[in-house]
Amino acid sequence: MSLDAAAVRRVANLARLRLDDADVEKLQAEINGILGWIEQLQAVDTEGVEPMAGGSPNPVALPWREDAVTDGGQADAVLRNAPDREGEYFGVPKVVE
Amino acid sequence: MRPTDLTLAEGLRALDQREISAVELTGAYLKAIEALNPRLNAYITVAGDAAMAQAHASDARRTKGEAGALEGIPLGIKDLFATEGLRTTAASKILGEFVPPYESTVSGNLKRDGAVFLGKLNLDEFAMGSSNTTSAFGPVENPWSRANDPQKRLVPGGSSGGSAAAVAARLAMGATATDTGGSIRQPAAFCGIAGIKPTYGRCSRWGIVAFASSLDQAGPVARSVEDCAILLRSMAGHDPKDSTSANIAVPDFAAACTRSVKGLRIGVPAEYTLPGLAPEIEALWQQGLDWLKQQGAEIIPISLPHTKYALPTYYVVAPAEASSNLARYDGVRYGLRVTERDSDLRDLYERTRAAGFGAEVKRRIMIGTYVLSAGYYDAYYLKAQKVRALIARDFTQAWEKVDAIVTPATPSAAFPMDEKQDDPVTMYLNDVFTVTANLAGLPGLAVPAGLDGQGLPLGLQVIGRPFDEETVFAVGAAIERAANFTAKPQVMA
């Protein structure tokens, strides 16, 4: 599998990363190098293998907790690092006309 | 003996016996940082005043007989752990001025036990790298150098390069670190110190800037295996705020360091003898096995047949999770914001992320976004998760025959800052011995075991069963005792 420049731009678009033309060319070469190397996974027989999704080697050890509110009422702490705020809200450019 | 020469265990004894105060100890470390950090760049942020205030408070607690398990011990904190009121950057421009209003569970546990925080340690940006050269705050220099070329600056390894360099150069008594593919063990080996990535779930990930959530795990680096054991006991423990944190009792890891290895079965995986492995590393590996045999362990050849697929698996799984985790850096809630007048929200996201992330982070976000995208998910991401299951199964089968596995920690000693950096795939090979433990969620310890022909440290790795860090510490301490590693870096306080 090999990505052309248009595909690199499409992925950048999905990732919300602005790329200039020089970035696209450089990333295209690097990504294709990495994908070519990853390709070897296709050689592994994984018929009937359940995918391992989490990181725990011992999932029974991981407990569930009650789905309940444990925290809240901390608007100032939450907004303390906001680059822009209006009252108790994050400020962003106009989204709706 | 100067205070900065003490190990953590010796420091605790000296503090206990009032041979030194926390204020004196912290002062000595701050002086060392002042002298050497301009060169090594191990700290991104030094918290001198706060550290001295903590040290005074610590001495007061000790006087009152309220000393905690780490009372008065000066530590460095990897700048990936959120520290309340203290800048936490992840070595990225995008979080450059972030001051968390909360404390990570692991650093909070250390504070609870009386530790003093000297400052925040440098790393690869968002922990992505094996050389600590991707930090937005500049590279860290390894305090060690080659005997025949002392002027050449070497990398400390990554991503916990600042942690390892600081501990090796005596700019901290111990440090926190994190390991996603080898980021504790590889820099520990490059800097001639010990470091353990515990079992996934042993330490809470709450408040640690996320890279790849199913692989990330916090652990300590320190100057001895026992020091790591002392630190891990404080760092570990169940945390209801992390749903992957294991509700399992934390044993006395330091006590395990004195256990005999007599009768233990030590596995040697055939697949770890890689073509082109440096003869010095192979010889050291054999030496390590001989030491264990002399102490009564049985050496058993084993096979981990899917080892060769571990790195490509990692470089699908880790970027996929990273691309998802790093979606939160959008210029809205915290961190950098780049926008033009009258721009729209999408423009704000794209400009902010383009300006805030470095090249390696962008590369991994792109790979991760691609392997998760419609049409490629099954071929790449799902496939990698299945291979990951096979890699984990290899280990499960090995545990029927052996109690621990011993391998080299890295394929080479530390390399120069200006080498190996161009080709990402070559750089990724630094993690070849360490990454399987992350994929399988197992504990892995790096212990300094010898020097190469250039006088640079080399490490061995001990991998153990899930939640059996005690055996890992016992084997690591046995190697450490036999190796009697006393060499010191050239740049040292």
Coordinates of C-alpha atoms in Angstrom, one line a residue:
Chain A
M1 CA 0.0 0.0 0.0
S2 CA 1.5 3.4 -1.0
L3 CA 0.1 6.9 -0.4
D4 CA 0.1 9.5 -3.1
A5 CA 0.2 13.2 -2.3
A6 CA -3.6 13.5 -2.4
A7 CA -3.9 10.7 0.1
V8 CA -1.5 12.4 2.4
R9 CA -3.5 15.6 2.2
R10 CA -6.7 13.6 2.9
V11 CA -5.2 12.0 6.0
A12 CA -3.9 15.4 7.2
N13 CA -7.4 16.7 6.7
L14 CA -8.9 13.9 8.9
A15 CA -6.2 14.6 11.5
R16 CA -6.8 18.4 11.4
L17 CA -3.2 19.2 10.6
R18 CA -2.4 22.0 8.2
L19 CA 0.5 20.9 5.9
D20 CA 2.4 23.0 3.4
D21 CA 3.7 21.5 0.1
A22 CA 7.1 20.7 1.5
D23 CA 5.5 18.8 4.5
V24 CA 3.4 16.8 2.2
E25 CA 6.4 15.6 0.1
K26 CA 8.5 14.8 3.2
L27 CA 5.7 13.0 5.1
Q28 CA 4.7 11.0 2.0
A29 CA 8.2 9.5 1.7
E30 CA 8.4 8.8 5.5
I31 CA 4.9 7.3 5.8
N32 CA 5.4 5.1 2.8
G33 CA 8.7 3.9 4.3
I34 CA 6.9 3.0 7.5
L35 CA 3.9 1.4 5.9
G36 CA 6.2 -0.7 3.7
W37 CA 7.8 -2.0 6.8
I38 CA 4.5 -2.6 8.6
E39 CA 3.3 -4.6 5.6
Q40 CA 5.1 -7.6 7.0
L41 CA 2.3 -8.1 9.4
Q42 CA 0.2 -9.4 6.6
A43 CA 2.4 -12.5 6.5
V44 CA 1.2 -13.6 10.0
D45 CA -1.6 -16.2 10.2
T46 CA -4.2 -14.7 12.5
E47 CA -7.1 -16.9 11.5
G48 CA -9.4 -17.3 14.5
V49 CA -7.3 -15.0 16.8
E50 CA -9.3 -12.6 19.0
P51 CA -7.8 -9.1 18.8
M52 CA -6.1 -7.9 22.0
A53 CA -7.7 -4.5 22.5
G54 CA -6.6 -3.4 26.0
G55 CA -3.2 -3.5 27.6
S56 CA -3.9 -5.7 30.6
P57 CA -2.4 -9.2 30.7
N58 CA -4.9 -10.1 33.3
P59 CA -8.2 -8.4 32.6
V60 CA -10.1 -9.9 35.5
A61 CA -7.9 -7.8 37.8
L62 CA -9.5 -4.6 36.4
P63 CA -12.5 -3.7 38.5
W64 CA -15.6 -1.8 37.4
R65 CA -16.9 1.1 39.4
E66 CA -20.3 2.6 39.8
D67 CA -21.4 5.0 37.0
A68 CA -21.9 7.9 39.3
V69 CA -20.9 11.6 39.4
T70 CA -17.8 11.9 41.6
D71 CA -16.8 15.4 40.9
G72 CA -18.0 18.7 39.6
G73 CA -18.6 22.4 40.1
Q74 CA -15.0 23.4 39.2
A75 CA -15.6 25.7 36.2
D76 CA -12.7 28.0 37.2
A77 CA -10.2 25.2 37.5
V78 CA -11.4 23.7 34.2
L79 CA -11.1 27.0 32.4
R80 CA -7.9 28.1 34.0
N81 CA -5.7 27.1 31.0
A82 CA -8.2 28.2 28.3
P83 CA -6.7 30.4 25.6
D84 CA -10.0 32.3 25.5
R85 CA -13.0 32.2 27.7
E86 CA -16.3 34.1 28.0
G87 CA -17.8 33.7 31.5
E88 CA -18.0 30.0 32.2
Y89 CA -17.5 29.0 28.5
F90 CA -14.6 28.4 26.2
G91 CA -14.3 31.1 23.6
V92 CA -14.1 30.0 19.9
P93 CA -14.5 31.7 16.5
K94 CA -18.1 32.0 15.4
V95 CA -19.5 28.6 14.4
V96 CA -23.1 29.4 13.6
E97 CA -24.2 32.3 11.4
Chain B
M1 CA 30.9 11.3 50.8
R2 CA 28.9 14.1 49.2
P3 CA 25.2 14.0 49.7
T4 CA 24.5 13.5 46.0
D5 CA 26.6 10.3 46.0
L6 CA 24.2 8.6 48.3
T7 CA 21.7 6.1 46.8
L8 CA 18.1 6.6 47.7
A9 CA 18.3 3.8 50.3
E10 CA 21.4 5.3 51.8
G11 CA 19.7 8.7 51.7
L12 CA 16.8 7.4 53.7
R13 CA 19.1 5.9 56.3
A14 CA 21.1 9.2 56.6
L15 CA 18.0 11.2 57.0
D16 CA 16.6 8.8 59.6
Q17 CA 19.8 9.0 61.6
R18 CA 19.9 12.8 61.3
E19 CA 23.2 12.7 59.5
I20 CA 21.7 15.1 57.0
S21 CA 18.5 17.1 56.7
A22 CA 16.1 17.2 53.8
V23 CA 17.0 20.9 53.4
E24 CA 20.7 20.1 53.1
L25 CA 20.0 17.2 50.7
T26 CA 17.7 19.2 48.5
G27 CA 20.1 22.2 48.6
A28 CA 22.9 19.9 47.4
Y29 CA 20.8 18.7 44.5
L30 CA 19.7 22.2 43.5
K31 CA 23.3 23.3 43.5
A32 CA 24.2 20.3 41.2
I33 CA 21.3 21.2 38.9
E34 CA 22.5 24.8 38.7
A35 CA 26.0 23.7 37.8
L36 CA 25.2 21.0 35.2
N37 CA 21.7 21.5 33.9
P38 CA 22.8 24.3 31.5
R39 CA 24.9 21.6 29.7
L40 CA 22.8 18.5 30.1
N41 CA 19.3 20.1 29.7
A42 CA 17.8 17.3 31.8
Y43 CA 15.3 19.7 33.5
I44 CA 12.7 21.7 31.5
T45 CA 11.5 23.4 34.7
V46 CA 13.5 23.7 38.0
A47 CA 11.2 24.3 41.0
G48 CA 13.9 25.5 43.5
D49 CA 11.8 27.5 45.9
A50 CA 9.0 25.0 46.0
A51 CA 11.5 22.2 46.6
M52 CA 13.1 24.0 49.5
A53 CA 9.7 24.7 51.0
Q54 CA 8.8 21.0 50.7
A55 CA 12.2 20.1 52.3
H56 CA 11.5 22.3 55.3
A57 CA 8.1 20.8 55.7
S58 CA 9.6 17.3 55.4
D59 CA 12.2 18.0 58.1
A60 CA 9.4 19.2 60.3
R61 CA 7.4 16.0 59.7
R62 CA 10.4 13.9 60.6
T63 CA 11.0 15.8 63.8
K64 CA 7.4 15.2 64.7
G65 CA 7.9 11.5 64.0
E66 CA 5.6 11.6 61.0
A67 CA 8.1 10.5 58.4
G68 CA 6.7 8.9 55.2
A69 CA 8.3 6.1 53.2
L70 CA 10.2 8.6 51.1
E71 CA 10.5 11.4 53.6
G72 CA 12.9 14.1 52.3
I73 CA 14.0 12.3 49.2
P74 CA 14.7 14.7 46.3
L75 CA 13.2 13.4 43.0
G76 CA 12.8 14.6 39.5
I77 CA 9.4 14.2 37.8
K78 CA 9.2 13.5 34.1
D79 CA 7.4 16.4 32.5
L80 CA 4.6 14.1 31.4
F81 CA 3.1 13.8 34.9
A82 CA 0.7 16.6 35.8
T83 CA 1.9 18.4 38.9
E84 CA -0.5 20.8 40.5
G85 CA 0.5 24.4 40.1
L86 CA 3.8 23.4 38.3
R87 CA 4.2 23.7 34.5
T88 CA 3.6 20.4 32.7
T89 CA 4.7 20.6 29.0
A90 CA 5.1 17.0 27.7
A91 CA 8.1 18.7 26.0
S92 CA 5.7 20.1 23.4
K93 CA 5.0 23.7 22.3
I94 CA 1.3 22.9 22.3
L95 CA 1.4 22.4 26.1
G96 CA 4.3 24.8 26.6
E97 CA 2.5 27.0 29.3
F98 CA 0.1 24.5 30.7
V99 CA -0.2 24.6 34.5
P100 CA -2.3 21.8 35.8
P101 CA -4.9 22.5 38.5
Y102 CA -4.5 18.8 39.6
E103 CA -1.9 16.3 40.5
S104 CA -1.3 12.9 38.8
T105 CA -2.0 10.0 41.0
V106 CA 1.6 8.7 40.8
S107 CA 3.3 12.0 41.7
G108 CA 0.6 12.5 44.3
N109 CA 1.5 9.1 45.9
L110 CA 5.2 10.2 46.0
K111 CA 4.2 13.5 47.7
R112 CA 2.0 11.6 50.2
D113 CA 5.1 9.6 51.1
G114 CA 7.2 12.8 51.7
A115 CA 9.2 13.1 48.5
V116 CA 10.6 16.5 47.5
F117 CA 10.1 17.5 43.8
L118 CA 13.2 19.3 42.3
G119 CA 11.5 20.0 39.0
K120 CA 10.2 18.6 35.7
L121 CA 12.4 16.5 33.5
N122 CA 12.9 16.7 29.8
L123 CA 11.6 13.9 27.4
D124 CA 10.8 13.3 23.8
E125 CA 7.8 15.3 22.7
F126 CA 4.7 13.5 24.0
A127 CA 7.1 10.6 24.9
M128 CA 7.6 9.8 21.2
G129 CA 11.2 9.0 20.5
S130 CA 14.2 6.9 21.5
S131 CA 16.9 9.6 21.8
N132 CA 15.3 12.6 23.5
T133 CA 16.0 14.7 20.5
T134 CA 12.4 15.5 19.6
S135 CA 11.7 17.7 22.7
A136 CA 10.5 21.2 21.9
F137 CA 12.8 22.3 24.7
G138 CA 16.0 20.9 23.1
P139 CA 17.8 17.6 23.4
V140 CA 19.3 16.1 26.6
E141 CA 22.9 15.2 26.6
N142 CA 24.0 11.8 28.0
P143 CA 26.4 12.4 30.9
W144 CA 28.5 9.5 29.6
S145 CA 30.9 9.8 26.7
R146 CA 33.1 7.6 24.6
A147 CA 36.6 7.0 26.0
N148 CA 38.2 7.6 22.5
D149 CA 36.1 10.6 21.6
P150 CA 35.1 12.4 24.8
Q151 CA 34.0 15.6 22.9
K152 CA 31.2 13.8 21.0
R153 CA 27.8 14.4 22.6
L154 CA 25.8 11.2 23.0
V155 CA 22.0 10.8 23.4
P156 CA 20.6 9.7 26.8
G157 CA 18.0 7.5 25.1
G158 CA 14.3 8.3 25.1
S159 CA 11.7 9.1 25.9
S160 CA 12.6 9.3 29.6
G161 CA 16.0 10.8 28.6
G162 CA 15.9 13.7 31.0
S163 CA 15.0 11.3 33.9
A164 CA 17.8 8.9 33.1
A165 CA 20.4 11.6 32.5
A166 CA 19.5 13.5 35.7
V167 CA 19.7 10.4 37.9
A168 CA 23.0 9.2 36.3
A169 CA 24.6 12.7 36.7
R170 CA 23.4 13.0 40.3
L171 CA 20.8 15.8 39.5
A172 CA 18.1 13.8 41.3
M173 CA 18.2 10.9 43.7
G174 CA 15.6 9.1 41.6
A175 CA 13.0 10.0 39.0
T176 CA 9.6 9.1 37.6
A177 CA 9.5 7.9 34.0
T178 CA 7.0 6.3 31.6
D179 CA 7.4 3.5 29.2
T180 CA 5.3 2.9 26.1
G181 CA 7.7 0.9 24.0
G182 CA 10.9 0.9 26.1
S183 CA 11.1 4.5 27.3
I184 CA 12.2 3.6 30.8
R185 CA 14.4 0.7 30.1
Q186 CA 16.3 2.0 27.0
P187 CA 17.4 5.3 28.5
A188 CA 18.2 3.6 31.8
A189 CA 20.5 1.2 29.9
F190 CA 22.1 4.1 27.9
C191 CA 22.8 6.0 31.1
G192 CA 24.0 3.1 33.3
I193 CA 21.2 3.1 35.8
A194 CA 18.3 0.9 36.7
G195 CA 14.7 1.3 35.6
I196 CA 11.5 -0.8 35.7
K197 CA 8.3 -0.7 33.7
P198 CA 5.9 -2.5 35.9
T199 CA 2.9 -4.6 34.8
Y200 CA 0.3 -2.7 32.9
G201 CA -2.2 -1.6 35.6
R202 CA 0.3 -1.6 38.5
C203 CA 0.6 2.2 38.4
S204 CA -2.3 4.6 37.8
R205 CA -2.1 6.5 34.5
W206 CA -4.4 9.2 35.8
G207 CA -2.9 12.6 35.3
I208 CA -0.1 11.4 33.0
V209 CA -0.3 13.0 29.5
A210 CA -1.5 10.1 27.4
F211 CA 0.5 8.7 24.4
A212 CA -0.8 5.2 23.7
S213 CA -3.2 4.3 26.5
S214 CA -3.0 0.4 26.2
L215 CA 0.8 0.5 26.4
D216 CA 1.7 3.5 28.6
Q217 CA 2.9 2.6 32.1
A218 CA 4.7 4.7 34.7
G219 CA 7.7 3.5 36.6
P220 CA 10.9 4.7 38.4
V221 CA 14.5 5.1 37.3
A222 CA 17.2 5.1 40.0
R223 CA 20.8 4.3 40.7
S224 CA 20.1 0.8 42.0
V225 CA 17.5 -2.0 41.7
E226 CA 16.7 -1.5 45.4
D227 CA 16.1 2.2 44.9
C228 CA 13.7 1.4 42.0
A229 CA 11.9 -1.1 44.3
I230 CA 11.5 1.6 47.0
L231 CA 10.1 4.1 44.6
L232 CA 7.8 1.7 42.8
R233 CA 6.2 0.7 46.1
S234 CA 5.2 4.4 46.6
M235 CA 4.1 5.0 43.0
A236 CA 2.0 1.8 42.6
G237 CA -1.5 1.0 43.9
H238 CA -5.1 0.9 42.8
D239 CA -6.7 4.1 41.7
P240 CA -10.4 4.3 41.1
K241 CA -9.8 7.2 38.8
D242 CA -8.1 4.9 36.2
S243 CA -10.3 2.0 35.1
T244 CA -7.3 0.0 34.0
S245 CA -5.6 0.3 37.4
A246 CA -5.4 -3.1 39.0
N247 CA -6.9 -3.7 42.4
I248 CA -4.0 -5.9 43.6
A249 CA -2.0 -5.5 46.8
V250 CA 1.4 -3.8 46.4
P251 CA 4.1 -6.0 47.9
D252 CA 7.3 -5.0 49.6
F253 CA 9.4 -4.8 46.4
A254 CA 12.6 -3.9 48.3
A255 CA 12.4 -7.1 50.3
A256 CA 12.2 -9.1 47.1
C257 CA 15.6 -7.6 46.1
T258 CA 17.3 -9.8 48.7
R259 CA 15.6 -13.0 47.6
S260 CA 17.7 -15.8 46.3
V261 CA 17.4 -16.9 42.7
K262 CA 18.3 -20.5 43.6
G263 CA 16.0 -22.8 41.7
L264 CA 14.5 -20.1 39.5
R265 CA 14.1 -21.1 35.9
I266 CA 15.4 -18.3 33.6
G267 CA 14.2 -18.3 30.0
V268 CA 16.5 -17.3 27.1
P269 CA 14.4 -16.6 23.9
A270 CA 16.1 -17.8 20.7
E271 CA 14.5 -15.0 18.7
Y272 CA 16.3 -12.3 20.7
T273 CA 19.6 -13.3 19.1
L274 CA 19.2 -10.8 16.2
P275 CA 21.4 -10.8 13.1
G276 CA 24.0 -8.1 13.5
L277 CA 23.7 -7.9 17.3
A278 CA 27.0 -6.4 18.7
P279 CA 29.3 -9.2 20.0
E280 CA 29.8 -7.2 23.2
I281 CA 26.1 -7.2 23.9
E282 CA 25.9 -10.9 23.2
A283 CA 28.9 -11.6 25.5
L284 CA 27.3 -9.5 28.2
W285 CA 24.0 -11.4 27.9
Q286 CA 25.9 -14.7 28.3
Q287 CA 27.8 -13.3 31.2
G288 CA 24.5 -12.3 32.9
L289 CA 23.1 -15.8 32.4
D290 CA 26.4 -17.3 33.8
W291 CA 26.0 -15.1 36.9
L292 CA 22.5 -16.3 37.5
K293 CA 23.6 -19.9 37.0
Q294 CA 26.3 -19.5 39.6
Q295 CA 23.7 -18.3 42.0
G296 CA 21.7 -21.4 41.5
A297 CA 19.2 -20.5 38.7
E298 CA 18.5 -22.8 35.9
I299 CA 18.9 -21.5 32.3
I300 CA 16.3 -22.7 29.8
P301 CA 16.1 -22.0 26.1
I302 CA 12.6 -20.9 25.0
S303 CA 10.9 -19.6 21.9
L304 CA 8.8 -16.5 21.5
P305 CA 8.0 -17.0 17.8
H306 CA 6.2 -13.8 17.1
T307 CA 9.0 -11.6 18.4
K308 CA 9.9 -10.4 14.9
Y309 CA 6.5 -8.9 14.5
A310 CA 6.5 -6.9 17.7
L311 CA 8.0 -3.6 16.4
P312 CA 5.7 -3.3 13.3
T313 CA 2.7 -4.2 15.6
Y314 CA 3.8 -1.5 18.0
Y315 CA 4.1 1.0 15.2
V316 CA 0.5 0.4 14.2
V317 CA -1.0 0.2 17.7
A318 CA 0.9 3.1 19.3
P319 CA 0.3 5.7 16.6
A320 CA -3.4 4.7 16.3
E321 CA -3.9 5.3 20.0
A322 CA -1.8 8.5 19.9
S323 CA -3.8 10.0 17.0
S324 CA -6.9 9.5 19.1
N325 CA -5.4 10.8 22.4
L326 CA -3.8 13.8 20.8
A327 CA -7.1 14.9 19.2
R328 CA -7.7 16.8 22.4
Y329 CA -5.0 19.4 21.5
D330 CA -7.2 21.7 19.5
G331 CA -6.4 25.1 20.8
V332 CA -9.8 25.4 22.6
R333 CA -9.5 24.1 26.2
Y334 CA -5.9 24.5 27.0
G335 CA -2.5 25.0 25.5
L336 CA -1.4 26.9 22.4
R337 CA -3.9 28.6 20.2
V338 CA -3.0 29.9 16.7
T339 CA -5.6 31.7 14.8
E340 CA -6.0 34.4 12.2
R341 CA -8.6 37.2 12.6
D342 CA -12.0 36.1 11.3
S343 CA -10.8 32.5 10.9
D344 CA -13.2 29.6 11.4
L345 CA -13.0 26.9 14.0
R346 CA -11.5 24.3 11.6
D347 CA -8.8 26.8 10.6
L348 CA -8.1 27.3 14.3
Y349 CA -7.7 23.5 14.9
E350 CA -5.4 23.0 11.8
R351 CA -3.2 26.0 12.4
T352 CA -2.8 25.3 16.1
R353 CA -1.9 21.7 15.6
A354 CA 0.5 22.5 12.7
A355 CA 2.3 25.0 14.8
G356 CA 2.1 23.1 18.1
F357 CA 3.3 19.6 17.2
G358 CA 6.8 18.7 16.2
A359 CA 7.8 16.5 13.2
E360 CA 7.8 13.1 15.0
V361 CA 4.4 13.7 16.6
K362 CA 2.9 14.8 13.3
R363 CA 4.4 11.7 11.6
R364 CA 2.8 9.4 14.2
I365 CA -0.6 11.2 14.1
M366 CA -0.6 10.8 10.4
I367 CA 0.2 7.1 10.6
G368 CA -2.3 6.6 13.3
T369 CA -5.1 8.4 11.5
Y370 CA -4.4 6.4 8.3
V371 CA -4.4 3.0 10.0
L372 CA -7.7 3.8 11.7
S373 CA -9.4 5.3 8.6
A374 CA -12.3 3.7 6.8
G375 CA -11.0 1.0 4.4
Y376 CA -7.7 0.5 6.2
Y377 CA -8.8 -0.3 9.8
D378 CA -9.1 -4.1 9.3
A379 CA -6.0 -4.4 7.2
Y380 CA -3.7 -2.5 9.6
Y381 CA -5.2 -1.8 13.0
L382 CA -7.3 -5.0 13.5
K383 CA -4.5 -7.1 12.1
A384 CA -2.0 -5.5 14.5
Q385 CA -4.3 -6.2 17.5
K386 CA -4.5 -9.9 16.5
V387 CA -0.7 -10.2 16.1
R388 CA -0.5 -8.5 19.5
A389 CA -2.6 -11.3 20.9
L390 CA -0.2 -13.8 19.5
I391 CA 2.8 -12.0 21.0
A392 CA 1.0 -12.1 24.4
R393 CA 0.2 -15.8 23.9
D394 CA 3.9 -16.6 23.3
F395 CA 4.7 -15.2 26.7
T396 CA 1.8 -17.1 28.4
Q397 CA 3.2 -20.3 27.0
A398 CA 6.7 -19.4 28.1
W399 CA 5.5 -18.9 31.7
E400 CA 4.7 -22.7 31.8
K401 CA 8.4 -23.4 31.5
V402 CA 10.2 -20.4 33.1
D403 CA 9.8 -17.9 36.0
A404 CA 11.6 -14.9 34.3
I405 CA 13.2 -14.1 31.0
V406 CA 16.6 -12.4 30.5
T407 CA 17.5 -10.4 27.4
P408 CA 19.7 -7.5 26.4
A409 CA 18.1 -4.1 27.1
T410 CA 19.2 -2.4 23.9
P411 CA 20.8 -3.4 20.6
S412 CA 23.7 -0.9 21.1
A413 CA 25.2 1.5 23.6
A414 CA 24.3 5.2 23.5
F415 CA 24.9 6.8 20.1
P416 CA 25.9 10.3 19.1
M417 CA 23.3 13.0 18.8
D418 CA 24.0 13.5 15.1
E419 CA 23.7 9.8 14.1
K420 CA 20.8 7.5 13.1
Q421 CA 18.2 10.3 13.2
D422 CA 17.2 10.4 9.6
D423 CA 15.4 7.2 9.0
P424 CA 12.4 6.6 11.3
V425 CA 12.5 2.9 10.9
T426 CA 16.1 2.6 11.9
M427 CA 15.4 4.8 15.0
Y428 CA 12.4 2.6 15.9
L429 CA 14.8 -0.4 16.1
N430 CA 16.1 0.9 19.4
D431 CA 13.0 -0.5 21.0
V432 CA 13.4 -4.0 19.6
F433 CA 14.1 -5.8 22.9
T434 CA 11.8 -3.8 25.1
V435 CA 8.6 -3.4 23.1
T436 CA 7.2 -7.0 23.5
A437 CA 6.8 -6.4 27.3
N438 CA 4.5 -3.4 26.5
L439 CA 2.5 -5.3 24.0
A440 CA 2.0 -8.1 26.5
G441 CA 1.6 -5.8 29.5
L442 CA 4.4 -7.5 31.4
P443 CA 7.0 -6.0 33.9
G444 CA 10.5 -5.4 32.5
L445 CA 13.5 -4.2 34.4
A446 CA 16.8 -2.8 33.0
V447 CA 19.9 -3.2 35.1
P448 CA 23.4 -1.9 34.3
A449 CA 25.6 -4.9 33.8
G450 CA 28.8 -3.8 32.0
L451 CA 30.7 -1.5 29.7
D452 CA 31.3 -1.7 26.0
G453 CA 34.8 -1.2 24.4
Q454 CA 34.2 2.6 24.5
G455 CA 33.5 2.6 28.2
L456 CA 29.8 3.1 27.7
P457 CA 27.2 1.3 29.9
L458 CA 25.2 -1.7 28.6
G459 CA 22.1 -3.1 30.3
L460 CA 20.3 -6.4 30.6
Q461 CA 16.6 -6.7 30.8
V462 CA 14.5 -9.0 33.1
I463 CA 10.9 -9.7 32.0
G464 CA 8.5 -11.3 34.4
R465 CA 5.0 -12.7 34.8
P466 CA 2.1 -10.3 35.2
F467 CA 2.2 -8.7 38.6
D468 CA 5.3 -10.7 39.6
E469 CA 7.6 -7.7 39.9
E470 CA 9.0 -9.4 43.0
T471 CA 10.7 -12.2 40.9
V472 CA 11.9 -9.5 38.4
F473 CA 13.5 -7.5 41.3
A474 CA 15.1 -10.7 42.7
V475 CA 16.7 -11.6 39.4
G476 CA 17.7 -8.0 38.6
A477 CA 19.3 -7.5 42.0
A478 CA 21.2 -10.8 41.5
I479 CA 22.6 -9.6 38.2
E480 CA 23.4 -6.2 39.8
R481 CA 25.3 -7.8 42.7
A482 CA 27.3 -10.0 40.3
A483 CA 28.0 -7.2 37.9
N484 CA 29.1 -4.9 40.7
F485 CA 28.7 -1.9 38.3
T486 CA 30.8 0.9 39.8
A487 CA 31.7 2.9 36.7
K488 CA 30.6 6.6 36.7
P489 CA 29.6 9.0 34.0
Q490 CA 32.2 11.7 33.0
V491 CA 29.7 14.5 33.7
M492 CA 28.6 14.2 37.3
A493 CA 27.9 16.4 40.2

